[in-house]
Coordinates of C-alpha atoms in Angstrom, one line a residue:
X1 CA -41.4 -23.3 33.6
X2 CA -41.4 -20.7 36.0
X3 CA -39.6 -23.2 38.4
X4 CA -36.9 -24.0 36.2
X5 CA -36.6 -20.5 35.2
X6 CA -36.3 -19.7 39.2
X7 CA -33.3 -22.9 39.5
X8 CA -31.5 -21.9 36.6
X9 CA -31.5 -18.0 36.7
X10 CA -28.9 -17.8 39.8
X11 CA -27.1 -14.7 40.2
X12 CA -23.9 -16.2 40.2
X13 CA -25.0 -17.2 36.3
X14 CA -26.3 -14.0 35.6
X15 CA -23.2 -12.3 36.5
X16 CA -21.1 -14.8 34.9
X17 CA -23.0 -14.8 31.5
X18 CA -23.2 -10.9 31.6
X19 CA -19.3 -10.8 31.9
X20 CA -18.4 -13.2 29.9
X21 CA -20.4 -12.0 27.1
X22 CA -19.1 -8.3 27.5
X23 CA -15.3 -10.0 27.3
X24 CA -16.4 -12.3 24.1
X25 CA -17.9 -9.0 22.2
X26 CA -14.9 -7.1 23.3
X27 CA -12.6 -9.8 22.5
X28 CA -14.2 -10.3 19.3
X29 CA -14.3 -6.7 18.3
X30 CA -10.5 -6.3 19.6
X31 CA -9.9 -9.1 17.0
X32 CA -11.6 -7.6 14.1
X33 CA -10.2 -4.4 14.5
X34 CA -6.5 -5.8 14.9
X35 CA -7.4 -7.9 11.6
X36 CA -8.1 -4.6 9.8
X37 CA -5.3 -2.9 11.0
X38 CA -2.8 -5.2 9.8
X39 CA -4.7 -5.7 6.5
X40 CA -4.9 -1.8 5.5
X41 CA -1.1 -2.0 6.6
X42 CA 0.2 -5.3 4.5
X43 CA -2.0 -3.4 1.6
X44 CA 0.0 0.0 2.1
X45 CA 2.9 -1.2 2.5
X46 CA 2.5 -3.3 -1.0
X47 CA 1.4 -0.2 -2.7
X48 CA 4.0 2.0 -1.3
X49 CA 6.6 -1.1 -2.4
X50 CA 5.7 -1.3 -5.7
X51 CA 5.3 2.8 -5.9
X52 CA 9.0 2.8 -4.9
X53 CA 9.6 0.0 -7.2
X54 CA 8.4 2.1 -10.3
X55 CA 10.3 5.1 -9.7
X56 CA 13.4 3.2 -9.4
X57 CA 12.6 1.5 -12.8
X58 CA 11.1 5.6 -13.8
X59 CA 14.8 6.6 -13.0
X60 CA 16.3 4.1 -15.0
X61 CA 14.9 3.7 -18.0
X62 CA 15.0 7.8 -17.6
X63 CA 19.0 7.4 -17.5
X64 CA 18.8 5.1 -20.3
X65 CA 16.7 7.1 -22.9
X66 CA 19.0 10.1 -21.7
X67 CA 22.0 8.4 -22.5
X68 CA 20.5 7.4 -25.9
X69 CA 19.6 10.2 -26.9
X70 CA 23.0 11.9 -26.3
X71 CA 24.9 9.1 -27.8
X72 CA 22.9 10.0 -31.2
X73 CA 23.2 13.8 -30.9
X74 CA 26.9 13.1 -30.2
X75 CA 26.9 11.1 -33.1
X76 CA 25.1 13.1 -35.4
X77 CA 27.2 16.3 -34.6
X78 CA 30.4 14.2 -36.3
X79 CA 28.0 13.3 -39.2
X80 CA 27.8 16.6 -40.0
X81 CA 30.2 17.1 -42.8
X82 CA 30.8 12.8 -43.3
X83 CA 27.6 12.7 -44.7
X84 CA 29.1 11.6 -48.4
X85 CA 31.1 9.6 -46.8
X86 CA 29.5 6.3 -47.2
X87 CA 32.0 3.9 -45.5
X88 CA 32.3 6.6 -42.3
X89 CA 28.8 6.3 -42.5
X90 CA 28.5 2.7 -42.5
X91 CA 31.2 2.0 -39.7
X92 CA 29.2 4.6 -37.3
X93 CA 25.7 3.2 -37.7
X94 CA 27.7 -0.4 -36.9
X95 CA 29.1 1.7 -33.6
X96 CA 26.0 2.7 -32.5
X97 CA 24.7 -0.8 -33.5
X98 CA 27.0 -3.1 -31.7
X99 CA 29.0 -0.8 -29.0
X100 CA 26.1 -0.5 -26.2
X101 CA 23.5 -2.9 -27.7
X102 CA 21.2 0.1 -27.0
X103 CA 19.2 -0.4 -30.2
X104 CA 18.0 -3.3 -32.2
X105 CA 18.8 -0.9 -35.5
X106 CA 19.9 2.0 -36.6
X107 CA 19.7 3.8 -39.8
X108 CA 21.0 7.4 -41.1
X109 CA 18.9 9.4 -43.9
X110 CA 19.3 12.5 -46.0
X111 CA 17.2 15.2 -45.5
X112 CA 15.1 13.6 -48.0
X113 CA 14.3 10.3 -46.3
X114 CA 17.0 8.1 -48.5
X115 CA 18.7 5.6 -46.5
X116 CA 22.6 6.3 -46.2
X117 CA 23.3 4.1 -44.1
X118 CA 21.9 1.1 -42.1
X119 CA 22.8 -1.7 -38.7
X120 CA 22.1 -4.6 -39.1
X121 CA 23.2 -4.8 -42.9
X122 CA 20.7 -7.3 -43.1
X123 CA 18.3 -5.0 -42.9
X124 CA 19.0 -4.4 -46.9
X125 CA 17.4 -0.1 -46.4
X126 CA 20.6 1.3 -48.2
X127 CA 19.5 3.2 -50.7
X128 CA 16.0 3.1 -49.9
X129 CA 13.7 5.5 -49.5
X130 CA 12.4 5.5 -45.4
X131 CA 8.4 6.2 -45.5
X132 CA 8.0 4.6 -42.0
X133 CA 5.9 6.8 -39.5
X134 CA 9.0 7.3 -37.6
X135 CA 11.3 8.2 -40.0
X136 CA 8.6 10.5 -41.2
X137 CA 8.2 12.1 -38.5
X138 CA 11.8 13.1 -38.1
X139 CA 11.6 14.6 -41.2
X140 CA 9.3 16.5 -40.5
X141 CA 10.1 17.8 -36.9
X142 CA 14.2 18.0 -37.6
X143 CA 14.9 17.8 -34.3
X144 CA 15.5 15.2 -31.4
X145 CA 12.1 13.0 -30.5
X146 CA 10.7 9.9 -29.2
X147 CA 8.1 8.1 -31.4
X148 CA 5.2 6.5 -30.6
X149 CA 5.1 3.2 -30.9
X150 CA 4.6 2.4 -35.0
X151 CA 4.8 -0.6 -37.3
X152 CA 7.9 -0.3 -39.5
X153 CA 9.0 -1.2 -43.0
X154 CA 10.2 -4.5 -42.1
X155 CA 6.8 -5.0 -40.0
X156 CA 8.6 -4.9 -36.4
X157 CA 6.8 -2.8 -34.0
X158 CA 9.3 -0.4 -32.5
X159 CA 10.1 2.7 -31.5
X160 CA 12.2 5.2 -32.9
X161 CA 14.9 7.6 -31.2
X162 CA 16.0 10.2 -33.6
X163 CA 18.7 13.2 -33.6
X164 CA 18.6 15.6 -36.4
X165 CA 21.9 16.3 -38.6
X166 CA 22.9 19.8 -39.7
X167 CA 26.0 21.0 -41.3
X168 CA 28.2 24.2 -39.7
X169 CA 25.6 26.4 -41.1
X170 CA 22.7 24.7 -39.3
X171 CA 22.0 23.6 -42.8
X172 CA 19.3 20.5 -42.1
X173 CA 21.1 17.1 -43.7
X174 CA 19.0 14.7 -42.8
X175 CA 18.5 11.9 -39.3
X176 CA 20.2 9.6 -37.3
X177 CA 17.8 7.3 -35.6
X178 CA 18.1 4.2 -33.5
X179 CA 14.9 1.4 -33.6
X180 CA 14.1 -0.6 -30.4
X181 CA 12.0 -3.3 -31.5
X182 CA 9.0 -4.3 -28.7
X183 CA 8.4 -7.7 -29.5
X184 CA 12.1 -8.4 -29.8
X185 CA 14.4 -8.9 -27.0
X186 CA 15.7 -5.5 -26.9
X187 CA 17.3 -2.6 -23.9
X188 CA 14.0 -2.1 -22.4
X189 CA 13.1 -5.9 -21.3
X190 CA 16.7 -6.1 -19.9
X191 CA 15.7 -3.3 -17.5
X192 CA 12.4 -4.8 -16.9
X193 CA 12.3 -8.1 -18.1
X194 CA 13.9 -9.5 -14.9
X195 CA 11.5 -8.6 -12.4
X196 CA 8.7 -11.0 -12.7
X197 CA 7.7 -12.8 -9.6
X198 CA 6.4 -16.1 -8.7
X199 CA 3.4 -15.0 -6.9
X200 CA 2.0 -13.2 -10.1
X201 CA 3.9 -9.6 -9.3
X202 CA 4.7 -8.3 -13.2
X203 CA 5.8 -4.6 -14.5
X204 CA 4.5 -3.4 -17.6
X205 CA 5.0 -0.1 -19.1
X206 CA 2.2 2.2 -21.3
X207 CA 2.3 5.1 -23.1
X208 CA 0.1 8.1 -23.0
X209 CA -2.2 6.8 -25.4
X210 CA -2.8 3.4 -23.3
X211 CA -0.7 1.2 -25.6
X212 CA 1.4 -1.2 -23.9
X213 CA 5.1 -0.8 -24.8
X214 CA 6.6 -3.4 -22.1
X215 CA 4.9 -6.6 -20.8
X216 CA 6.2 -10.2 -19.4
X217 CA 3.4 -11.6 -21.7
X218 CA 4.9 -10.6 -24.6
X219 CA 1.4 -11.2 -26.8
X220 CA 0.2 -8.1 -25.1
X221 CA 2.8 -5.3 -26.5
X222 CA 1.5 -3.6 -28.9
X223 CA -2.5 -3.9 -27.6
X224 CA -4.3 -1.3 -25.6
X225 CA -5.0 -1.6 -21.8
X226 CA -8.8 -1.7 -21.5
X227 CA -10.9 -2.5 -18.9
X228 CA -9.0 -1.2 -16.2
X229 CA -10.8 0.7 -13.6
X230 CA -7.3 2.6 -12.1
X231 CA -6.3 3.8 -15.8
X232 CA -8.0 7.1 -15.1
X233 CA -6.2 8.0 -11.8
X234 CA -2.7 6.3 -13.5
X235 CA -2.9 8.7 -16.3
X236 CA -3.7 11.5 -14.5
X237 CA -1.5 11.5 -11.3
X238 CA 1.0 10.0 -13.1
X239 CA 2.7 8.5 -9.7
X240 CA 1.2 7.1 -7.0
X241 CA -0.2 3.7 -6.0
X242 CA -3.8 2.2 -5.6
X243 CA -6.1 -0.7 -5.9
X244 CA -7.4 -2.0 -9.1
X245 CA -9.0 -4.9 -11.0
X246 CA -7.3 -5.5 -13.6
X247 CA -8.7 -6.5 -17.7
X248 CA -8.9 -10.6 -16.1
X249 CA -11.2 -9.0 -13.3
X250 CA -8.1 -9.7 -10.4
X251 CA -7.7 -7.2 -7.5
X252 CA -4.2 -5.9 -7.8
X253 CA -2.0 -3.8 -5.4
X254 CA -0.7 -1.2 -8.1
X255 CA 2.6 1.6 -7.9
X256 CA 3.6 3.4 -10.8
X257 CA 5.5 6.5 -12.0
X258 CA 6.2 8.0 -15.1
X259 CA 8.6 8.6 -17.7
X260 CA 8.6 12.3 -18.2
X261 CA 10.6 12.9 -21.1
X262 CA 8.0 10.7 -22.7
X263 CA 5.0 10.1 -20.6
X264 CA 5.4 6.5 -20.2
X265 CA 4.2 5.1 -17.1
X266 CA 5.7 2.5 -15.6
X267 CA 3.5 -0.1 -13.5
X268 CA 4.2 -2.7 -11.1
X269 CA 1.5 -4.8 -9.6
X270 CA 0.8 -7.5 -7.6
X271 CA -2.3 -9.8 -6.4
X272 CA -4.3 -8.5 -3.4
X273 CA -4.5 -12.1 -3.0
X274 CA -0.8 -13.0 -2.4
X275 CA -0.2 -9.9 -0.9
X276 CA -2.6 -10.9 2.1
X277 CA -1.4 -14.5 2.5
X278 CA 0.5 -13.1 5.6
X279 CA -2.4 -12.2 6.9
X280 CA -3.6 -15.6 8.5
X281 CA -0.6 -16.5 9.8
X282 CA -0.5 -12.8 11.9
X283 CA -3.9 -13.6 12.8
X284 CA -3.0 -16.7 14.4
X285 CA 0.0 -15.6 16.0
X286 CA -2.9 -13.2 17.7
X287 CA -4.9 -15.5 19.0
X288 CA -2.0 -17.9 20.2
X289 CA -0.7 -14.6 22.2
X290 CA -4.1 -13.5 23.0
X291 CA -5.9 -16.5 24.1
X292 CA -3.9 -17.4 27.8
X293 CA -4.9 -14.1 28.9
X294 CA -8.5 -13.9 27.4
X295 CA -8.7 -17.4 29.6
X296 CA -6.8 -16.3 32.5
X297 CA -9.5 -13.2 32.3
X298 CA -12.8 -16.0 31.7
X299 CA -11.4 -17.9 35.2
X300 CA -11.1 -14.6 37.4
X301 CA -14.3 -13.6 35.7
X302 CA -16.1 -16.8 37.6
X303 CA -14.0 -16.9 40.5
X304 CA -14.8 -13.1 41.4
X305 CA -19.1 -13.7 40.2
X306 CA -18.4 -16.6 42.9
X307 CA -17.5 -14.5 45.2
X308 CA -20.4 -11.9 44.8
X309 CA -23.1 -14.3 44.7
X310 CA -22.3 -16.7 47.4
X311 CA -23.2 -14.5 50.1
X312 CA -26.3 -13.7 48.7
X313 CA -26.8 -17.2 48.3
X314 CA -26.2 -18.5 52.0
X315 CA -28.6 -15.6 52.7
X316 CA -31.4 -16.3 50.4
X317 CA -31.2 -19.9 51.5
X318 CA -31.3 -19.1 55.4
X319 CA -34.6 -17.0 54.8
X320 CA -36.1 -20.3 53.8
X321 CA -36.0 -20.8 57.4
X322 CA -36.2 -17.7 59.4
X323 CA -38.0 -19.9 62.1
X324 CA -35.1 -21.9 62.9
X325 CA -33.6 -22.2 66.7
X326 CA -29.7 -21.6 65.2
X327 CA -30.8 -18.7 62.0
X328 CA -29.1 -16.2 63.8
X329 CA -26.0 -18.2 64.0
X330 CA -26.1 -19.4 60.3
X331 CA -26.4 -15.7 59.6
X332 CA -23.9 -14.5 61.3
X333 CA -21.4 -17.1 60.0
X334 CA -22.0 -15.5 56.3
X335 CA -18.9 -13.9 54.9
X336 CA -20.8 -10.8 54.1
X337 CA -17.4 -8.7 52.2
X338 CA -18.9 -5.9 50.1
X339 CA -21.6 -3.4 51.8
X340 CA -24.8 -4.4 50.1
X341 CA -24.9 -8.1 51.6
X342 CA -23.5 -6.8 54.9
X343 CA -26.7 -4.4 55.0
X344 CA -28.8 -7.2 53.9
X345 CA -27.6 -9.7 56.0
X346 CA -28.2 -7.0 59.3
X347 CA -31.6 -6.6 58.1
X348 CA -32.5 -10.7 58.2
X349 CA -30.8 -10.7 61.9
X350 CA -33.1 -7.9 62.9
X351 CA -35.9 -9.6 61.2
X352 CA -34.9 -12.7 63.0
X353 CA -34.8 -11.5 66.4
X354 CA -38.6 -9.5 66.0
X355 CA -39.9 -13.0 65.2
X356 CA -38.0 -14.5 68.0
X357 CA -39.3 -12.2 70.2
X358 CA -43.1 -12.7 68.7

């Protein structure tokens, strides 16, 4: 064992295996940290996508509700001294109905919740007295308001935008309210609805109370968002971008901003999954790039551990026979380069000569 040990553990080896391992760990560790890098950077600039993503979607449907709402106060200023009028009446909630396609229905009350006027006339709420929490709720607040999402008379689940009416002196006559029905087609999934992606990237919207007003699977509006472990910091920082499992357990890259005339917040998400798929091929690219010069490193490596040992070699093999007539000229033939084998190679001539001389 020894012997083998003494064959096999050349200097030239030792060198060799001491280099090359310090260039495989460094290589290695060069390679991790390059693969973390461009992970934490395809995951930030996902998030930071999809953040801008949902304020651009924040900003719209901001615009949107805006221009609702003043088409309705617009409206209901006119309304204020037509409201006996029943065929004004009528052809106004048609307006508002048809001329935008803003709302799925709109309907105009006295101050005492009876219907005056109604779009679609299929509807059949003329004359009828409005006890929907919506239309309660306007009542009751006389003035302009977003409602939470409710389950109307006709059992649609909607929500209601509302303007007050009042006469010249600020008399309250009653409400003029358009209904944008969830699980309908309806404004909202126009703005939204077209942004579903292939690689399972969706936008959904919730309100403050976790109820979800807007999602691709339409099945979902209407339920509550549980099981979410980014909900907290949604709802709290109200824009930003993280990740989160979502309620099927899948790691999503998440951006979201909210509505603040309401506090909806609008998310869009997509898989960590697909968002990393990149990732390999980056890696590879890396190691196509890398690996020439990690070889080209591996052969001077050798070449140069070469070099070092073989003087040391050719010496250590002419001590064998220090006794030999022609030593001294074997010696001196030795390409001793670097300082420590010329010393050692001075010191075996001088040797040489005192045994001569003995």
């Amino acid at each position: 064992m020894g012997i083998l040990k003494s064959k096999f553990l050349k200097l030239n080896r030792l060198i060799l295996f001491l280099a090359i391992t310090a260039t495989t760990l460094t290589f290695i560790n060069s390679f991790y940290s390059n693969y973390e890098v461009q992970r934490e950077q395809l995951i930030f600039q996902a998030t930071e996508v999809n953040r801008a993503y949902a304020s651009k979607l924040s900003d719209t449907t901001e615009v949107f509700l805006a221009a609702s709402r003043q088409q309705l106060e617009y409206t209901a200023n006119i309304l204020s001294d037509k409201m006996a009028d029943d065929v004004f009446l009528s052809d106004e909630a048609n307006r508002l109905k048809y001329q935008t396609d803003s709302f799925n229905s709109v309907v105009i009350s006295d101050a005492s919740g009876l219907t005056q006027a109604a779009s679609p006339e299929t509807l059949n709420l003329v004359g009828k007295q409005l006890n929907s929490a919506g239309s309660l709720e306007a009542l009751k607040a006389k003035r302009a308001l977003i409602s939470k999402p409710y389950i109307s008379t006709i059992k649609n689940l909607l929500i209601f935008i509302s303007a007050p009416i009042f006469d010249d002196q600020h008399h309250y006559l009653g409400f003029l309210g358009g209904s944008i029905y969830l699980r309908k087609p309806n404004i909202l999934s126009k703005i939204l609805g077209e942004h579903y992606y292939e690689d399972g990237s969706y936008i959904y919207v919730i309100d403050k109370y976790n109820q979800i007003l807007y999602h691709p699977q339409k099945e979902r509006i209407g339920t509550f968002v549980n099981n979410n472990d980014g909900l907290d910091e949604i709802i709290s920082k109200k824009e930003g971008g993280l990740l989160l499992k979502n309620g099927q357990g899948i790691e999503m890259l998440a951006g979201y901003a909210s509505i603040l005339s309401t506090d909806w917040i609008i998310i869009t998400q997509s898989p960590l999954e697909s968002t990393l798929l990149p990732l390999t091929g980056i890696m590879e690219k890396v190691i196509l790039r890398t690996l020439p010069m990690t070889l080209a490193v591996f052969l001077f490596i050798w070449l140069f551990a070469r070099a070092i040992s073989r003087p040391l070699q050719q010496l250590a093999e002419r001590a064998k026979s220090l006794d030999s007539p022609t030593v001294s000229e074997d010696i001196e033939k030795i390409n001793s380069w670097y300082v420590e084998s010329l010393s050692l190679k001075r010191a075996m001539l001088s040797g040489v000569k005192l045994i001569h001389m003995e």
